[in-house]
Amino acid sequence: MRRARLLYVPFWGTYVFLYLPIAVLVVMSFNSGESAYTYEGFSLKWYGELARDERVLDGLVNTLIVAAGSTVIATVLGTLLAVGLARHTRSRTLDAIALMPAVLPDLVLAIGLLLFYGVIQLTLGLYSVVLAHGLFSMAFVAAVVRTRLTGSDTSLEEASRDLGAGPVQTFLRITLPQLMPGIVAGALLAFTLSLDEFVIAFFTIGNTEQTLPIVIYSMIRFGVTPEINALAAILLLVSFTAVIAGQRLTKIGERESNRTPGAPREAIKVQGEADSTDVGEKRAEN
Amino acid sequence: MSRIRFTRRLPAAVAVAGLALAVSACGGESSTSSAGTAPAAADQLKPNADLSQQTLQITVWDGYTPEELPAKVKEKLKVKDMKVALHDTNEIAMTKLTAPGDSGIDVAFVSGQYAQALNEQGLLEPIHPELIPNLANLYPEATQLSYDKGNKYSVPYTWGTTGICYRSDLVKTPPTSWNDLLKPPAWADKKVTMMTTERWLALPALKALGYSVNTDKDEEIAKAKELLLAQKPHLLGYDDVTFGDKLVSGESMMAEAWDGWCPTTDAKGNIKFAVPKEGSDLWVDTMVIMKSSKNKEAAHALINYILSPEIHSWAAENINYKVPNKAAMEQVKIAKGSLLGIKPAELLNGESIVDLGEASVKYTRLSTEVTAQS
Amino acid sequence: MKSEVKARPVSRSRGRRLGAFVFLSPGVVYLTVLLLVPLALVLSNTVFRRGRFGGVVYEFTVENFERLADPLYLGVVANSVKIAAITTLIALLIGYPTAYLIAQLPGKWKTVALVAIVLPFWTNFIIRVYAWIILLSGPGLINSVLGTKLELLYNQGTIVTGLLYSYLPLMVLPLYAAIERLDPQLREASANLGASAFTTFRKVTLPLTVPGVMTGCLFVFVPSFGNFVIPEILGGSKSIMVGNLIRDQFLKARDWPFGSTLALAIIAVLVLLLLVQAWVTRRA
């Protein structure tokens, strides 16, 4: 018991460490003074500043465009790829390649795409970021949909084929409805990953546009003002609401599975890894 | 059966296709990277072009032009639209402007030696003086700048020099030499910032050693590197953008700085600027028109508009940069502590930084090596 | 599978081929064009010369590798490995007890605790880094609370703090998954056989969670190793990591071949790590 109490030090330490900076950010966003460091009194003026800041608003619009576009690409291609990998091939090479965009460091992907766009003389713009985000999001969608596929019952698909339906028909009538929850989860993940993505967007975006993370990056490079805090507080509020709402929804949606709560880009790797070790253990048992 | 054969072949097919694409792409590209093309013959521009069919996209440092400039330009010049992109350093601007494909930029703001490099690459449209009558407002000195004599491909926007910006209330003795920055005394240890933009990183060391800022001699650059490496442990950090904020907040007490970005007009009045006795540079930030621009008439009209005294004086009054525009400077009220009083003739004492062609890569490498050293 | 022998073998196999084509080709084309070709370009760039204004001159050279072998650049790579390793180790030391305790919590609190670990992850990465400037800088919060004028920013310790803050959840999650799966009876059995709590941990709990530990370490190490934003914002560009070097080769020095060579070095280190991870996990 004494030992257990000792363990509570790093436990609470972790939560203080994670939340103290966030709390300070939010408090300072209500600062009436000019400085991001010294609190002088309560004011909402930095929120007003933010609402008038065209760069931030443009960045937000661009971010939403990129996230929507890349989510569509990633969801369609990722779902097809997941079905293809699970049902139509046993190639482990292809499997590995499909997962690569999620595993490679973002910087490596970013410079590879920059070089590629340069070679084909593509004028960079928002769509070059859409294509790039589509790439890594596709890997995540494919991974999420696949975990659903490996768990699903294939007898319906086989029955459909035995009754003479082609692969496309079987897919549309049988597989797709079964996969829907996985596809929606994958799409949501793709959307949020794109919203927050900085490195790849930074390298592949055109000269005349900026996404919100890039705007934030250059705001910080140009100095520290409470306006950034106000932006931070709003983003925090939005994402906290989304996570908690998502948590409620998944609870209603699928009671049977006790998955860990979702998290952006890197966290899905946890999920994938956990699943793969599951499989490994099952194999070992057999 | 067929499934297995298909998947066996697939990775191979993918790899072959990828390689083929890569190789063909490489082959196709090899010609474009050769540099140093002479400026091609100028396009025929129509002085009476219909500007309402043209849109303008410029790229400029944050806060370097008036916020309301696009609105004013739309109203005065009747262009369809004007948009402003921002770059934080010359190097980022160069990356944007030299990238393959259409940069989408009509007018770019870059420093003189970078304008020279862009021109050598054949990326700039020659300036058509007949479309910019306001060129007459410039000081005569501003047409004789060594990186572009006669303003053939660039128009100066601001000019100044590089020196030491410092907190007079925090330093024990005011800095007078580049060595005060390079070998900071104990009381200034870790309270000094330097710039990393390649040529300005080297400048203090080159000047302290008595060399030209345009040297291309390996042994001189190597000596400068030694000085900079010895200095590194005593720095707060490298900063090209917010060194002024760090002085105001008291995080640093001395900074290598461009005169205009040294906040000498700060309310507390204890920030000062000194040009070290070993001498310094004359830098010029210029406006250039990209050859790829499809809105060249509007681009010329924009530069002409910026050179009008009421617009050009904005830079002097609001960002404390001297502008090479006689008509504009005569309108400017010079505030207390401001560095705007420096006369063009004094400025020209500074050594103008010019592009060094192939040798400029040496400075790029110097900058990489100094920042990489731990 | 068993039905394969039965009906209509010809049309079945054609259907299969069609299926493989319909489902796989869009993704494969996308992956080829935007992943494999770009990676091939990174790889091929390492043996060419830089163009003065960026771009690549297609003349064969080994100078990029010679330059990489320079102690200066190898030093940056080694320093990045060091910083990422320290971050990973600290994350493990505080992440393990945290995950362990979360796994012991009763059902409802377990979810709350896990969501609370993941929540900061959903906010913008750069904003989370920025929060530390406010805490640590000269006029920042810690100095004003303590009444000191310490220079807390712009050193390697700040970089480690920033990395730890950004990636700690990635350590806790897989550790939690591994610990959660443990059968509590195993520990009871060990205790019943007279083992001390520490021995039980060392002989039972730890070995069984090694795969989780390896996964967590990898998840923290990989993004830390290639990071350039945190060293730049919290390190004052003074102490740089290999990510900064790569970024600068592309966006400042315009030396694409050398930047590609450095990227290859990153990939090499990661492949090495994956091999180590696979080996350790298999042994455990």
mmCIF file with all atom_site columns, N, CA, C and O in Angstrom, chain A residues 162-177:
data_model
loop_
_atom_site.group_PDB
_atom_site.id
_atom_site.type_symbol
_atom_site.label_atom_id
_atom_site.label_alt_id
_atom_site.label_comp_id
_atom_site.label_asym_id
_atom_site.label_entity_id
_atom_site.label_seq_id
_atom_site.pdbx_PDB_ins_code
_atom_site.Cartn_x
_atom_site.Cartn_y
_atom_site.Cartn_z
_atom_site.occupancy
_atom_site.B_iso_or_equiv
_atom_site.pdbx_formal_charge
_atom_site.auth_seq_id
_atom_site.auth_comp_id
_atom_site.auth_asym_id
_atom_site.auth_atom_id
_atom_site.pdbx_PDB_model_num
ATOM 1  N N  . ASP A 1 162 ? -21.580 -16.542 -53.824 1.00 0.00 ? 162 ASP A N  1
ATOM 2  C CA . ASP A 1 162 ? -22.103 -17.830 -54.278 1.00 0.00 ? 162 ASP A CA 1
ATOM 3  C C  . ASP A 1 162 ? -23.413 -17.654 -55.026 1.00 0.00 ? 162 ASP A C  1
ATOM 4  O O  . ASP A 1 162 ? -23.747 -18.423 -55.923 1.00 0.00 ? 162 ASP A O  1
ATOM 5  N N  . LEU A 1 163 ? -24.140 -16.621 -54.654 1.00 0.00 ? 163 LEU A N  1
ATOM 6  C CA . LEU A 1 163 ? -25.408 -16.368 -55.333 1.00 0.00 ? 163 LEU A CA 1
ATOM 7  C C  . LEU A 1 163 ? -25.193 -15.613 -56.637 1.00 0.00 ? 163 LEU A C  1
ATOM 8  O O  . LEU A 1 163 ? -26.136 -15.170 -57.276 1.00 0.00 ? 163 LEU A O  1
ATOM 9  N N  . GLY A 1 164 ? -23.914 -15.405 -57.001 1.00 0.00 ? 164 GLY A N  1
ATOM 10 C CA . GLY A 1 164 ? -23.623 -14.851 -58.317 1.00 0.00 ? 164 GLY A CA 1
ATOM 11 C C  . GLY A 1 164 ? -23.345 -13.365 -58.356 1.00 0.00 ? 164 GLY A C  1
ATOM 12 O O  . GLY A 1 164 ? -23.197 -12.792 -59.430 1.00 0.00 ? 164 GLY A O  1
ATOM 13 N N  . ALA A 1 165 ? -23.264 -12.714 -57.219 1.00 0.00 ? 165 ALA A N  1
ATOM 14 C CA . ALA A 1 165 ? -22.978 -11.283 -57.230 1.00 0.00 ? 165 ALA A CA 1
ATOM 15 C C  . ALA A 1 165 ? -21.492 -11.055 -57.506 1.00 0.00 ? 165 ALA A C  1
ATOM 16 O O  . ALA A 1 165 ? -20.643 -11.815 -57.047 1.00 0.00 ? 165 ALA A O  1
ATOM 17 N N  . GLY A 1 166 ? -21.179 -10.012 -58.275 1.00 0.00 ? 166 GLY A N  1
ATOM 18 C CA . GLY A 1 166 ? -19.779 -9.674  -58.554 1.00 0.00 ? 166 GLY A CA 1
ATOM 19 C C  . GLY A 1 166 ? -19.153 -9.030  -57.340 1.00 0.00 ? 166 GLY A C  1
ATOM 20 O O  . GLY A 1 166 ? -19.851 -8.692  -56.377 1.00 0.00 ? 166 GLY A O  1
ATOM 21 N N  . PRO A 1 167 ? -17.826 -8.828  -57.362 1.00 0.00 ? 167 PRO A N  1
ATOM 22 C CA . PRO A 1 167 ? -17.140 -8.247  -56.205 1.00 0.00 ? 167 PRO A CA 1
ATOM 23 C C  . PRO A 1 167 ? -17.640 -6.841  -55.882 1.00 0.00 ? 167 PRO A C  1
ATOM 24 O O  . PRO A 1 167 ? -17.780 -6.473  -54.719 1.00 0.00 ? 167 PRO A O  1
ATOM 25 N N  . VAL A 1 168 ? -17.931 -6.071  -56.935 1.00 0.00 ? 168 VAL A N  1
ATOM 26 C CA . VAL A 1 168 ? -18.359 -4.700  -56.701 1.00 0.00 ? 168 VAL A CA 1
ATOM 27 C C  . VAL A 1 168 ? -19.737 -4.689  -56.043 1.00 0.00 ? 168 VAL A C  1
ATOM 28 O O  . VAL A 1 168 ? -19.975 -3.987  -55.062 1.00 0.00 ? 168 VAL A O  1
ATOM 29 N N  . GLN A 1 169 ? -20.607 -5.546  -56.607 1.00 0.00 ? 169 GLN A N  1
ATOM 30 C CA . GLN A 1 169 ? -21.959 -5.628  -56.055 1.00 0.00 ? 169 GLN A CA 1
ATOM 31 C C  . GLN A 1 169 ? -21.921 -6.097  -54.590 1.00 0.00 ? 169 GLN A C  1
ATOM 32 O O  . GLN A 1 169 ? -22.592 -5.535  -53.723 1.00 0.00 ? 169 GLN A O  1
ATOM 33 N N  . THR A 1 170 ? -21.117 -7.145  -54.349 1.00 0.00 ? 170 THR A N  1
ATOM 34 C CA . THR A 1 170 ? -20.981 -7.645  -52.986 1.00 0.00 ? 170 THR A CA 1
ATOM 35 C C  . THR A 1 170 ? -20.492 -6.535  -52.056 1.00 0.00 ? 170 THR A C  1
ATOM 36 O O  . THR A 1 170 ? -20.988 -6.356  -50.944 1.00 0.00 ? 170 THR A O  1
ATOM 37 N N  . PHE A 1 171 ? -19.532 -5.779  -52.549 1.00 0.00 ? 171 PHE A N  1
ATOM 38 C CA . PHE A 1 171 ? -18.981 -4.706  -51.743 1.00 0.00 ? 171 PHE A CA 1
ATOM 39 C C  . PHE A 1 171 ? -20.058 -3.686  -51.379 1.00 0.00 ? 171 PHE A C  1
ATOM 40 O O  . PHE A 1 171 ? -20.222 -3.310  -50.218 1.00 0.00 ? 171 PHE A O  1
ATOM 41 N N  . LEU A 1 172 ? -20.808 -3.266  -52.410 1.00 0.00 ? 172 LEU A N  1
ATOM 42 C CA . LEU A 1 172 ? -21.783 -2.203  -52.181 1.00 0.00 ? 172 LEU A CA 1
ATOM 43 C C  . LEU A 1 172 ? -22.941 -2.664  -51.305 1.00 0.00 ? 172 LEU A C  1
ATOM 44 O O  . LEU A 1 172 ? -23.422 -1.923  -50.449 1.00 0.00 ? 172 LEU A O  1
ATOM 45 N N  . ARG A 1 173 ? -23.381 -3.918  -51.528 1.00 0.00 ? 173 ARG A N  1
ATOM 46 C CA . ARG A 1 173 ? -24.583 -4.376  -50.828 1.00 0.00 ? 173 ARG A CA 1
ATOM 47 C C  . ARG A 1 173 ? -24.271 -4.942  -49.446 1.00 0.00 ? 173 ARG A C  1
ATOM 48 O O  . ARG A 1 173 ? -25.084 -4.852  -48.543 1.00 0.00 ? 173 ARG A O  1
ATOM 49 N N  . ILE A 1 174 ? -23.131 -5.618  -49.331 1.00 0.00 ? 174 ILE A N  1
ATOM 50 C CA . ILE A 1 174 ? -22.869 -6.363  -48.096 1.00 0.00 ? 174 ILE A CA 1
ATOM 51 C C  . ILE A 1 174 ? -21.744 -5.721  -47.255 1.00 0.00 ? 174 ILE A C  1
ATOM 52 O O  . ILE A 1 174 ? -21.944 -5.340  -46.106 1.00 0.00 ? 174 ILE A O  1
ATOM 53 N N  . THR A 1 175 ? -20.565 -5.587  -47.879 1.00 0.00 ? 175 THR A N  1
ATOM 54 C CA . THR A 1 175 ? -19.403 -5.166  -47.092 1.00 0.00 ? 175 THR A CA 1
ATOM 55 C C  . THR A 1 175 ? -19.548 -3.730  -46.587 1.00 0.00 ? 175 THR A C  1
ATOM 56 O O  . THR A 1 175 ? -19.326 -3.453  -45.407 1.00 0.00 ? 175 THR A O  1
ATOM 57 N N  . LEU A 1 176 ? -19.903 -2.836  -47.491 1.00 0.00 ? 176 LEU A N  1
ATOM 58 C CA . LEU A 1 176 ? -19.938 -1.418  -47.148 1.00 0.00 ? 176 LEU A CA 1
ATOM 59 C C  . LEU A 1 176 ? -20.834 -1.123  -45.945 1.00 0.00 ? 176 LEU A C  1
ATOM 60 O O  . LEU A 1 176 ? -20.393 -0.447  -45.009 1.00 0.00 ? 176 LEU A O  1
ATOM 61 N N  . PRO A 1 177 ? -22.086 -1.613  -45.938 1.00 0.00 ? 177 PRO A N  1
ATOM 62 C CA . PRO A 1 177 ? -22.927 -1.336  -44.759 1.00 0.00 ? 177 PRO A CA 1
ATOM 63 C C  . PRO A 1 177 ? -22.306 -1.866  -43.469 1.00 0.00 ? 177 PRO A C  1
ATOM 64 O O  . PRO A 1 177 ? -22.371 -1.215  -42.427 1.00 0.00 ? 177 PRO A O  1
#
